[in-house]
Amino acid sequence: MINISRTARNTMFYLCTMLISFNLWADNNTDLIINNVISAYGGENLTKAKTLSINEVFKSTMPKQSETPDTLNLRQTTRAVVIDFTAQKAQVTQQLKQREITFSQRNIFKKNIAYHVNLVTKTYRKNSNAGIENIIGHSLLLNDIGLAWLLFENRSSVVKLGETSIENIAYHSLVMIVPSYGELTLTIDKNTYFIIRMTRSHPRLGEIKTDFSQVVSRNNISYAKNTEVFYGTTLNLFVFERDIIIDAILSEDFAVLDDYQQQGLDLTNHEMTVTALSENTYLVGKGHVNSIFYVDGINVIGADIYAGIMTRFLALKKHLNKELVLDKMIITHHHIDHLSGLNELTQTTTKLIAARAHNKEILSNITTEFDLNKLILINDSISLARGKVKIYDIATAHAAHNLVFYIPTEKLLFTADYFHSSIKGEQIIGFPDLINFRKSIEKLNINIEKFAGVHGVRLLSYQQLLDATNNYKPYNLTEIKKI
Ligand SMILES: [Zn+2]
């Protein structure tokens, strides 16, 4: 038996009491910080708000999705987020302007269903068993007042990390765990209790840092007007216009679908599917990714090397039940998703055909050993399989160089990101770069009757391209109003 002296026991008791009271103090201190943060953003005006409306404009970078590998295009998003906390409804209306195309969308959440509305075609697709976060996305994380609201909702998950220092100034640091968003670390000003930074970690992108500044106080709440998001040390997004209001009068069409029609049947294949487009031509893929293959004896020439390219080729081999050699693959363009299967091919015997302008970008994405003789760079066009397949380089705003895959006997053109659809009966709506696309292929002086695409399973006709582009009118989204 261990004999502890009275003095030692007293000392231990004293120490234990100290520790317990320190913990209580720490808990009280965390609670105090949370209370101060909530009150800085409006207190009960925020926590008892029935609705929250956010109008904001931000620009984000499109790394490795620019028109050329050497430029960086920005996307501008104008959006109106309305969250009805009491009715558990939400609506996000947004216009995204990027490169050559403007998307006008409205996403609605009600009764556990998410509706994704295309405002141009006035159609929607439905996602049952959704959560409200499927619609509001990260909009609460892009706002300090949104984080203050999440702090109130998730206060039982909060732990205090102590202090953190930025530019030699000490700040409080709290971590909260929010369902659907994970662990969020908040950096809090010790005097004003405003959240000046939120950090979280992303499995692919690493640390994401969101900075808030220029706080304004309006209509009983406070919020930052400025926000910048960094992926690691690289600026990804910055907000340059923002207005927030609580308990705004909701418009009559809030979360109403009456003006929109449900889209036709989605024909996307959810299993790997081999579709014969002609005796020698096959479209192979699943989900929103397809490659085209032309079989010339035992040699196969294909286009688009999205990740999974070898699985698609093996599916073709299995389907035809014969020995085949993947002789050549065409890299349609330099966008990172369309290079994602590159390293599946670099150690095989397959030759890669790409636009000369993309040489550097392609080589910089190769992580295996690679015989440079297997990369064939072209300027304008190349004829393969004794003229049975022709490859042309066309220019659009989407990419200054795109290789399209043409089968003269079938009058079939395969392209990456322009002209595709998987929705039965979908009307194709024009956009400025579809007009560029049409002009570029008209210059080729080839006879095209139909189109196949990387991202769609339907074959579209030349007439559909004419119809979509002849009567193109820019869509003006007036629904995004200033509040
Ligand atoms: Zn692309």
Short mmCIF file of C-alpha atoms and ligand atoms in Angstrom, two decimals:
data_model
loop_
_atom_site.label_atom_id
_atom_site.label_comp_id
_atom_site.label_asym_id
_atom_site.label_seq_id
_atom_site.Cartn_x
_atom_site.Cartn_y
_atom_site.Cartn_z
CA MET A 1 0.00 0.00 0.00
CA ILE A 2 1.31 3.42 -0.84
CA ASN A 3 1.49 5.70 2.15
CA ILE A 4 0.97 9.34 1.35
CA SER A 5 1.85 11.87 4.02
CA ARG A 6 -0.78 14.38 5.14
CA THR A 7 1.22 17.29 3.68
CA ALA A 8 1.50 15.55 0.32
CA ARG A 9 -2.23 14.76 0.33
CA ASN A 10 -3.04 18.37 1.13
CA THR A 11 -0.78 19.57 -1.64
CA MET A 12 -2.44 17.19 -4.12
CA PHE A 13 -5.90 18.31 -3.04
CA TYR A 14 -4.84 21.91 -3.50
CA LEU A 15 -3.39 21.21 -6.92
CA CYS A 16 -6.52 19.31 -8.01
CA THR A 17 -8.75 22.17 -6.90
CA MET A 18 -6.53 24.55 -8.83
CA LEU A 19 -6.80 22.42 -11.98
CA ILE A 20 -10.59 22.09 -11.69
CA SER A 21 -11.03 25.81 -11.21
CA PHE A 22 -8.60 26.48 -14.09
CA ASN A 23 -10.71 24.25 -16.37
CA LEU A 24 -13.87 26.00 -15.24
CA TRP A 25 -12.20 29.31 -15.90
CA ALA A 26 -11.10 28.08 -19.34
CA ASP A 27 -14.68 26.96 -20.15
CA ASN A 28 -16.10 30.21 -18.88
CA ASN A 29 -13.51 32.04 -20.89
CA THR A 30 -14.48 30.17 -24.10
CA ASP A 31 -18.14 30.86 -23.41
CA LEU A 32 -17.37 34.50 -22.82
CA ILE A 33 -15.51 34.76 -26.12
CA ILE A 34 -18.39 33.07 -27.98
CA ASN A 35 -20.92 35.41 -26.33
CA ASN A 36 -18.81 38.42 -27.19
CA VAL A 37 -18.45 37.33 -30.83
CA ILE A 38 -22.20 36.78 -31.18
CA SER A 39 -22.98 40.12 -29.59
CA ALA A 40 -20.41 41.86 -31.84
CA TYR A 41 -22.37 40.66 -34.89
CA GLY A 42 -25.79 41.64 -33.53
CA GLY A 43 -26.54 39.37 -30.56
CA GLU A 44 -30.18 38.31 -30.53
CA ASN A 45 -30.83 40.27 -33.72
CA LEU A 46 -28.69 37.61 -35.36
CA THR A 47 -29.47 34.51 -33.28
CA LYS A 48 -33.23 35.11 -33.44
CA ALA A 49 -33.25 36.20 -37.09
CA LYS A 50 -35.85 34.43 -39.18
CA THR A 51 -34.06 35.08 -42.45
CA LEU A 52 -30.63 36.11 -43.66
CA SER A 53 -30.13 37.71 -47.08
CA ILE A 54 -26.66 38.12 -48.57
CA ASN A 55 -26.02 40.01 -51.81
CA GLU A 56 -22.44 39.86 -52.95
CA VAL A 57 -20.15 40.09 -55.93
CA PHE A 58 -16.84 38.28 -55.96
CA LYS A 59 -14.12 37.30 -58.35
CA SER A 60 -12.31 34.01 -58.23
CA THR A 61 -9.35 32.70 -60.15
CA MET A 62 -9.62 29.82 -62.60
CA PRO A 63 -6.17 28.24 -62.31
CA LYS A 64 -5.38 25.76 -65.10
CA GLN A 65 -8.72 26.53 -66.76
CA SER A 66 -7.66 29.66 -68.62
CA GLU A 67 -7.86 30.30 -72.33
CA THR A 68 -4.12 29.64 -72.67
CA PRO A 69 -1.68 28.01 -70.22
CA ASP A 70 0.09 31.35 -69.72
CA THR A 71 -2.91 33.41 -68.64
CA LEU A 72 -5.11 33.44 -65.55
CA ASN A 73 -8.81 34.07 -66.18
CA LEU A 74 -11.10 35.36 -63.44
CA ARG A 75 -14.70 34.34 -62.90
CA GLN A 76 -17.12 36.95 -61.58
CA THR A 77 -20.03 35.74 -59.47
CA THR A 78 -22.98 37.98 -58.59
CA ARG A 79 -25.26 36.24 -56.18
CA ALA A 80 -28.19 36.65 -53.86
CA VAL A 81 -28.44 34.16 -51.02
CA VAL A 82 -31.63 34.01 -48.98
CA ILE A 83 -31.88 31.60 -46.06
CA ASP A 84 -35.18 31.20 -44.25
CA PHE A 85 -34.12 29.57 -40.97
CA THR A 86 -37.64 29.09 -39.61
CA ALA A 87 -39.12 27.47 -42.72
CA GLN A 88 -35.82 25.69 -43.57
CA LYS A 89 -35.89 27.03 -47.11
CA ALA A 90 -33.13 28.63 -49.12
CA GLN A 91 -32.67 30.22 -52.49
CA VAL A 92 -29.45 31.17 -54.23
CA THR A 93 -29.67 33.13 -57.48
CA GLN A 94 -26.40 33.67 -59.22
CA GLN A 95 -24.81 34.75 -62.42
CA LEU A 96 -21.34 33.45 -63.16
CA LYS A 97 -19.38 35.22 -65.86
CA GLN A 98 -16.30 33.38 -66.95
CA ARG A 99 -14.22 33.44 -70.09
CA GLU A 100 -16.86 33.09 -72.75
CA ILE A 101 -19.99 31.94 -71.02
CA THR A 102 -22.37 33.34 -68.44
CA PHE A 103 -24.34 30.90 -66.33
CA SER A 104 -27.60 32.17 -64.81
CA GLN A 105 -28.84 29.83 -62.14
CA ARG A 106 -31.23 29.64 -59.25
CA ASN A 107 -30.94 26.91 -56.66
CA ILE A 108 -33.79 26.29 -54.27
CA PHE A 109 -34.02 24.15 -51.15
CA LYS A 110 -37.33 23.19 -49.61
CA LYS A 111 -38.81 20.09 -47.99
CA ASN A 112 -35.47 18.27 -48.14
CA ILE A 113 -35.27 18.63 -51.92
CA ALA A 114 -32.70 20.68 -53.79
CA TYR A 115 -33.76 22.16 -57.15
CA HIS A 116 -31.12 23.36 -59.59
CA VAL A 117 -32.76 25.80 -61.99
CA ASN A 118 -31.23 26.90 -65.28
CA LEU A 119 -32.79 30.35 -65.65
CA VAL A 120 -31.99 30.52 -69.37
CA THR A 121 -33.78 27.31 -70.34
CA LYS A 122 -36.26 27.70 -67.43
CA THR A 123 -35.75 24.06 -66.49
CA TYR A 124 -34.64 22.41 -63.26
CA ARG A 125 -33.23 19.15 -62.05
CA LYS A 126 -34.18 17.76 -58.70
CA ASN A 127 -32.02 16.24 -56.00
CA SER A 128 -34.04 14.45 -53.33
CA ASN A 129 -32.73 13.80 -49.82
CA ALA A 130 -30.64 16.94 -49.99
CA GLY A 131 -29.49 19.15 -47.14
CA ILE A 132 -29.78 22.94 -47.06
CA GLU A 133 -25.97 23.09 -47.49
CA ASN A 134 -26.41 21.55 -50.97
CA ILE A 135 -27.94 24.88 -51.93
CA ILE A 136 -26.23 27.48 -49.76
CA GLY A 137 -22.85 25.83 -50.34
CA HIS A 138 -20.07 27.71 -48.62
CA SER A 139 -21.86 31.06 -48.54
CA LEU A 140 -21.97 31.08 -44.72
CA LEU A 141 -18.23 30.34 -44.64
CA LEU A 142 -17.52 33.26 -46.95
CA ASN A 143 -19.09 35.65 -44.43
CA ASP A 144 -17.96 36.51 -40.91
CA ILE A 145 -21.57 36.98 -39.81
CA GLY A 146 -22.37 33.55 -41.27
CA LEU A 147 -19.56 32.08 -39.16
CA ALA A 148 -20.89 33.92 -36.07
CA TRP A 149 -24.28 32.31 -36.72
CA LEU A 150 -22.62 28.87 -37.11
CA LEU A 151 -20.72 29.55 -33.87
CA PHE A 152 -24.01 30.10 -32.08
CA GLU A 153 -25.55 26.97 -33.62
CA ASN A 154 -22.53 24.76 -32.90
CA ARG A 155 -21.27 26.27 -29.64
CA SER A 156 -21.19 22.90 -27.86
CA SER A 157 -18.48 21.75 -30.32
CA VAL A 158 -16.18 24.72 -29.66
CA VAL A 159 -12.76 24.39 -28.10
CA LYS A 160 -10.40 27.23 -27.37
CA LEU A 161 -6.95 26.86 -28.86
CA GLY A 162 -5.52 29.74 -26.86
CA GLU A 163 -3.97 32.58 -28.72
CA THR A 164 -2.59 33.10 -32.17
CA SER A 165 -0.49 35.92 -33.47
CA ILE A 166 -0.76 37.67 -36.82
CA GLU A 167 1.66 40.46 -37.67
CA ASN A 168 2.69 40.52 -34.03
CA ILE A 169 -0.83 41.09 -32.72
CA ALA A 170 -2.37 38.46 -30.42
CA TYR A 171 -5.84 37.11 -31.22
CA HIS A 172 -8.17 34.58 -29.61
CA SER A 173 -8.38 31.30 -31.45
CA LEU A 174 -11.40 28.96 -31.36
CA VAL A 175 -12.13 25.74 -33.21
CA MET A 176 -15.69 24.69 -33.99
CA ILE A 177 -16.95 21.57 -35.68
CA VAL A 178 -19.80 22.21 -38.07
CA PRO A 179 -21.73 19.34 -39.70
CA SER A 180 -21.07 19.27 -43.50
CA TYR A 181 -18.19 21.75 -43.21
CA GLY A 182 -15.89 20.07 -40.67
CA GLU A 183 -13.39 21.77 -38.41
CA LEU A 184 -13.24 25.56 -38.72
CA THR A 185 -10.62 27.59 -36.85
CA LEU A 186 -11.63 31.17 -36.06
CA THR A 187 -9.22 33.96 -35.28
CA ILE A 188 -10.94 36.63 -33.19
CA ASP A 189 -9.95 40.21 -32.45
CA LYS A 190 -9.43 40.65 -28.68
CA ASN A 191 -10.99 44.11 -28.57
CA THR A 192 -13.82 44.07 -31.10
CA TYR A 193 -14.53 40.30 -31.08
CA PHE A 194 -14.90 40.34 -34.86
CA ILE A 195 -13.71 37.23 -36.70
CA ILE A 196 -10.76 38.31 -38.76
CA ARG A 197 -9.81 34.91 -40.20
CA MET A 198 -11.23 31.44 -40.68
CA THR A 199 -9.00 28.53 -41.64
CA ARG A 200 -9.99 25.05 -42.65
CA SER A 201 -8.23 22.21 -44.30
CA HIS A 202 -9.29 20.74 -47.61
CA PRO A 203 -8.27 17.18 -48.59
CA ARG A 204 -7.06 18.25 -52.05
CA LEU A 205 -6.36 21.97 -51.76
CA GLY A 206 -4.65 21.96 -48.35
CA GLU A 207 -5.15 24.90 -46.01
CA ILE A 208 -7.85 27.38 -47.01
CA LYS A 209 -7.63 30.75 -45.31
CA THR A 210 -10.50 33.26 -45.41
CA ASP A 211 -9.76 36.81 -44.23
CA PHE A 212 -12.42 39.35 -43.25
CA SER A 213 -12.02 43.13 -43.05
CA GLN A 214 -13.79 46.48 -43.27
CA VAL A 215 -16.63 45.65 -40.89
CA VAL A 216 -19.75 47.80 -41.18
CA SER A 217 -22.68 48.02 -38.77
CA ARG A 218 -26.09 48.39 -40.38
CA ASN A 219 -29.64 47.61 -39.28
CA ASN A 220 -28.56 46.11 -35.92
CA ILE A 221 -26.00 43.71 -37.33
CA SER A 222 -22.32 43.91 -38.30
CA TYR A 223 -20.47 42.21 -41.11
CA ALA A 224 -17.26 42.45 -43.10
CA LYS A 225 -17.54 44.09 -46.51
CA ASN A 226 -14.26 42.60 -47.70
CA THR A 227 -13.22 38.98 -47.85
CA GLU A 228 -10.25 37.24 -49.42
CA VAL A 229 -9.79 33.50 -49.73
CA PHE A 230 -6.33 31.96 -50.06
CA TYR A 231 -5.48 28.39 -51.04
CA GLY A 232 -2.17 28.06 -49.23
CA THR A 233 -0.42 31.28 -50.20
CA THR A 234 -2.33 31.80 -53.45
CA LEU A 235 -5.24 34.22 -53.66
CA ASN A 236 -8.27 32.33 -54.97
CA LEU A 237 -11.24 34.64 -54.39
CA PHE A 238 -12.04 38.17 -53.30
CA VAL A 239 -15.37 39.74 -52.46
CA PHE A 240 -15.69 43.35 -53.55
CA GLU A 241 -19.37 44.11 -53.02
CA ARG A 242 -21.54 42.88 -50.20
CA ASP A 243 -24.78 43.81 -48.46
CA ILE A 244 -26.39 41.74 -45.76
CA ILE A 245 -29.78 42.13 -44.16
CA ILE A 246 -31.68 40.10 -41.60
CA ASP A 247 -35.43 39.57 -41.66
CA ALA A 248 -35.82 41.20 -45.07
CA ILE A 249 -39.28 40.95 -46.63
CA LEU A 250 -38.98 37.95 -48.93
CA SER A 251 -40.01 38.38 -52.53
CA GLU A 252 -43.20 36.67 -53.67
CA ASP A 253 -41.29 34.25 -55.85
CA PHE A 254 -38.96 33.12 -53.04
CA ALA A 255 -38.46 29.35 -53.37
CA VAL A 256 -41.29 29.11 -55.94
CA LEU A 257 -40.83 26.83 -58.96
CA ASP A 258 -43.98 27.67 -60.92
CA ASP A 259 -42.11 29.33 -63.79
CA TYR A 260 -39.82 26.37 -64.38
CA GLN A 261 -40.23 22.93 -65.89
CA GLN A 262 -38.53 19.77 -64.77
CA GLN A 263 -35.78 18.70 -67.17
CA GLY A 264 -36.23 15.67 -69.40
CA LEU A 265 -34.76 12.29 -68.58
CA ASP A 266 -31.04 12.32 -67.77
CA LEU A 267 -29.47 9.81 -70.15
CA THR A 268 -26.06 9.82 -68.41
CA ASN A 269 -24.64 6.31 -68.00
CA HIS A 270 -23.84 5.48 -64.41
CA GLU A 271 -21.97 2.32 -65.38
CA MET A 272 -19.12 2.14 -67.88
CA THR A 273 -20.86 1.96 -71.26
CA VAL A 274 -19.55 1.28 -74.77
CA THR A 275 -21.76 2.80 -77.47
CA ALA A 276 -21.09 2.03 -81.12
CA LEU A 277 -21.47 5.22 -83.16
CA SER A 278 -20.55 3.39 -86.38
CA GLU A 279 -18.83 0.16 -87.35
CA ASN A 280 -15.45 1.40 -86.10
CA THR A 281 -16.30 4.31 -83.83
CA TYR A 282 -17.16 3.99 -80.15
CA LEU A 283 -18.07 6.40 -77.40
CA VAL A 284 -16.96 4.92 -74.08
CA GLY A 285 -17.53 6.32 -70.62
CA LYS A 286 -19.63 6.80 -67.55
CA GLY A 287 -20.89 9.79 -65.62
CA HIS A 288 -20.00 13.01 -67.40
CA VAL A 289 -16.81 11.70 -68.95
CA ASN A 290 -16.49 9.95 -72.32
CA SER A 291 -13.68 9.25 -74.74
CA ILE A 292 -14.06 8.45 -78.41
CA PHE A 293 -12.17 5.54 -80.01
CA TYR A 294 -11.69 4.69 -83.67
CA VAL A 295 -10.72 1.05 -84.26
CA ASP A 296 -8.48 0.51 -87.28
CA GLY A 297 -7.62 -3.21 -87.38
CA ILE A 298 -5.93 -3.84 -84.04
CA ASN A 299 -4.87 -0.21 -83.68
CA VAL A 300 -7.03 2.25 -81.80
CA ILE A 301 -6.93 6.03 -82.02
CA GLY A 302 -8.85 7.92 -79.37
CA ALA A 303 -9.51 11.36 -78.02
CA ASP A 304 -9.64 12.95 -74.61
CA ILE A 305 -7.51 11.66 -71.78
CA TYR A 306 -9.65 12.46 -68.74
CA ALA A 307 -8.73 10.35 -65.69
CA GLY A 308 -9.82 6.73 -66.19
CA ILE A 309 -8.68 6.62 -69.82
CA MET A 310 -7.16 3.13 -69.45
CA THR A 311 -10.40 1.83 -67.84
CA ARG A 312 -12.35 3.17 -70.82
CA PHE A 313 -9.93 1.56 -73.28
CA LEU A 314 -10.12 -1.78 -71.40
CA ALA A 315 -13.93 -1.58 -71.51
CA LEU A 316 -13.72 -1.21 -75.30
CA LYS A 317 -11.34 -4.20 -75.53
CA LYS A 318 -13.68 -6.30 -73.44
CA HIS A 319 -16.70 -5.18 -75.47
CA LEU A 320 -15.07 -6.10 -78.78
CA ASN A 321 -13.46 -9.16 -77.25
CA LYS A 322 -10.25 -8.81 -79.23
CA GLU A 323 -6.65 -7.77 -78.83
CA LEU A 324 -6.30 -4.05 -79.38
CA VAL A 325 -3.41 -1.62 -79.14
CA LEU A 326 -4.06 1.93 -77.98
CA ASP A 327 -1.87 3.47 -80.63
CA LYS A 328 -2.60 7.20 -80.32
CA MET A 329 -4.55 9.42 -77.95
CA ILE A 330 -5.46 13.00 -78.74
CA ILE A 331 -5.19 15.53 -75.92
CA THR A 332 -8.11 17.86 -76.70
CA HIS A 333 -6.79 20.86 -74.75
CA HIS A 334 -4.65 21.94 -71.81
CA HIS A 335 -7.29 22.30 -69.05
CA ILE A 336 -6.24 20.34 -66.01
CA ASP A 337 -9.29 18.03 -66.01
CA HIS A 338 -8.58 17.08 -69.63
CA LEU A 339 -5.00 16.19 -68.68
CA SER A 340 -6.01 14.17 -65.64
CA GLY A 341 -5.39 10.77 -67.29
CA LEU A 342 -1.99 11.82 -68.69
CA ASN A 343 0.11 9.72 -66.34
CA GLU A 344 -1.97 6.62 -67.05
CA LEU A 345 -0.54 6.77 -70.58
CA THR A 346 3.00 8.09 -70.23
CA GLN A 347 4.51 4.69 -69.42
CA THR A 348 2.56 2.80 -72.09
CA THR A 349 3.41 2.63 -75.81
CA THR A 350 0.57 5.04 -76.68
CA LYS A 351 1.62 8.13 -78.60
CA LEU A 352 0.10 11.41 -77.48
CA ILE A 353 -1.04 14.04 -79.95
CA ALA A 354 -1.41 17.60 -78.72
CA ALA A 355 -1.49 21.19 -79.92
CA ARG A 356 2.04 22.59 -80.11
CA ALA A 357 1.03 25.50 -77.87
CA HIS A 358 0.34 23.05 -75.02
CA ASN A 359 3.74 21.35 -75.05
CA LYS A 360 5.08 22.99 -71.88
CA GLU A 361 1.86 22.54 -69.93
CA ILE A 362 1.66 18.85 -70.81
CA LEU A 363 5.29 18.16 -69.92
CA SER A 364 4.90 19.95 -66.59
CA ASN A 365 2.04 17.60 -65.67
CA ILE A 366 3.98 14.39 -66.37
CA THR A 367 5.12 12.77 -63.14
CA THR A 368 6.51 9.52 -64.56
CA GLU A 369 9.38 8.75 -66.88
CA PHE A 370 8.40 9.65 -70.42
CA ASP A 371 9.93 9.14 -73.85
CA LEU A 372 9.59 12.55 -75.52
CA ASN A 373 9.38 10.88 -78.94
CA LYS A 374 5.89 9.73 -78.00
CA LEU A 375 4.56 13.28 -77.91
CA ILE A 376 3.45 14.44 -81.36
CA LEU A 377 2.83 18.18 -81.51
CA ILE A 378 0.67 19.56 -84.28
CA ASN A 379 0.06 23.03 -85.62
CA ASP A 380 -3.14 22.96 -87.67
CA SER A 381 -4.22 19.45 -88.54
CA ILE A 382 -3.09 15.88 -88.95
CA SER A 383 -4.50 12.96 -90.89
CA LEU A 384 -4.41 9.56 -89.17
CA ALA A 385 -5.22 5.96 -90.14
CA ARG A 386 -4.82 6.77 -93.83
CA GLY A 387 -7.30 9.61 -93.67
CA LYS A 388 -9.97 7.76 -91.71
CA VAL A 389 -9.45 10.11 -88.77
CA LYS A 390 -8.58 13.77 -89.02
CA ILE A 391 -7.56 16.05 -86.20
CA TYR A 392 -7.96 19.82 -86.43
CA ASP A 393 -6.84 22.60 -84.13
CA ILE A 394 -9.57 25.21 -83.64
CA ALA A 395 -9.56 28.45 -81.66
CA THR A 396 -12.31 29.54 -79.26
CA ALA A 397 -12.48 31.60 -76.08
CA HIS A 398 -12.65 28.42 -74.02
CA ALA A 399 -9.15 27.51 -75.19
CA ALA A 400 -7.06 29.20 -77.84
CA HIS A 401 -6.18 25.73 -79.14
CA ASN A 402 -8.54 22.74 -79.14
CA LEU A 403 -8.05 19.52 -81.02
CA VAL A 404 -11.26 18.16 -82.51
CA PHE A 405 -11.58 14.58 -83.77
CA TYR A 406 -13.26 14.11 -87.15
CA ILE A 407 -14.38 10.90 -88.86
CA PRO A 408 -15.03 11.83 -92.52
CA THR A 409 -17.00 8.69 -93.44
CA GLU A 410 -19.41 9.31 -90.56
CA LYS A 411 -19.43 13.11 -90.88
CA LEU A 412 -18.95 13.01 -87.09
CA LEU A 413 -17.02 15.53 -85.02
CA PHE A 414 -16.00 14.84 -81.40
CA THR A 415 -15.23 17.83 -79.18
CA ALA A 416 -14.46 18.45 -75.53
CA ASP A 417 -16.31 21.30 -73.87
CA TYR A 418 -18.64 22.97 -76.40
CA PHE A 419 -21.55 21.12 -77.74
CA HIS A 420 -22.89 18.36 -75.57
CA SER A 421 -26.01 17.18 -73.80
CA SER A 422 -27.25 14.17 -71.86
CA ILE A 423 -30.80 15.35 -71.28
CA LYS A 424 -33.46 13.76 -73.45
CA GLY A 425 -35.14 16.38 -75.63
CA GLU A 426 -33.01 19.21 -74.23
CA GLN A 427 -33.07 22.34 -76.32
CA ILE A 428 -29.54 23.57 -76.92
CA ILE A 429 -29.20 27.23 -76.02
CA GLY A 430 -26.53 29.34 -77.67
CA PHE A 431 -23.78 31.24 -75.88
CA PRO A 432 -21.03 33.47 -77.27
CA ASP A 433 -18.40 30.77 -77.45
CA LEU A 434 -20.74 28.37 -79.21
CA ILE A 435 -20.85 31.01 -81.96
CA ASN A 436 -17.02 31.06 -81.94
CA PHE A 437 -17.05 27.28 -82.12
CA ARG A 438 -19.42 27.29 -85.09
CA LYS A 439 -17.30 29.89 -86.93
CA SER A 440 -14.11 27.89 -86.24
CA ILE A 441 -15.48 24.62 -87.56
CA GLU A 442 -17.04 26.35 -90.59
CA LYS A 443 -13.53 27.49 -91.52
CA LEU A 444 -12.39 23.85 -91.70
CA ASN A 445 -14.56 23.27 -94.77
CA ILE A 446 -15.52 19.76 -93.75
CA ASN A 447 -18.89 18.09 -93.91
CA ILE A 448 -20.32 17.59 -90.42
CA GLU A 449 -23.69 16.04 -89.71
CA LYS A 450 -23.36 15.16 -86.06
CA PHE A 451 -21.41 15.89 -82.92
CA ALA A 452 -20.31 13.76 -79.98
CA GLY A 453 -18.86 15.28 -76.83
CA VAL A 454 -16.69 14.37 -73.84
CA HIS A 455 -19.38 15.41 -71.37
CA GLY A 456 -22.59 14.25 -73.06
CA VAL A 457 -24.02 10.98 -74.34
CA ARG A 458 -26.40 12.42 -76.93
CA LEU A 459 -25.33 12.88 -80.52
CA LEU A 460 -26.25 16.41 -81.55
CA SER A 461 -26.94 17.49 -85.09
CA TYR A 462 -25.47 20.28 -87.16
CA GLN A 463 -28.97 21.70 -87.41
CA GLN A 464 -29.13 21.95 -83.60
CA LEU A 465 -25.91 23.97 -83.66
CA LEU A 466 -27.39 26.29 -86.30
CA ASP A 467 -30.63 26.71 -84.34
CA ALA A 468 -28.78 27.42 -81.07
CA THR A 469 -26.44 29.98 -82.57
CA ASN A 470 -28.68 31.71 -85.15
CA ASN A 471 -30.95 33.28 -82.60
CA TYR A 472 -28.61 33.80 -79.68
CA LYS A 473 -29.61 36.64 -77.36
CA PRO A 474 -27.67 37.48 -74.20
CA TYR A 475 -29.67 36.65 -71.07
CA ASN A 476 -30.17 39.51 -68.67
CA LEU A 477 -30.63 38.36 -65.11
CA THR A 478 -32.57 41.09 -63.39
CA GLU A 479 -33.54 38.94 -60.42
CA ILE A 480 -30.34 39.78 -58.58
CA LYS A 481 -31.40 43.02 -56.97
CA LYS A 482 -29.61 45.22 -54.52
CA ILE A 483 -31.12 45.08 -51.07
ZN ZN B 1 -12.00 22.87 -70.95
#
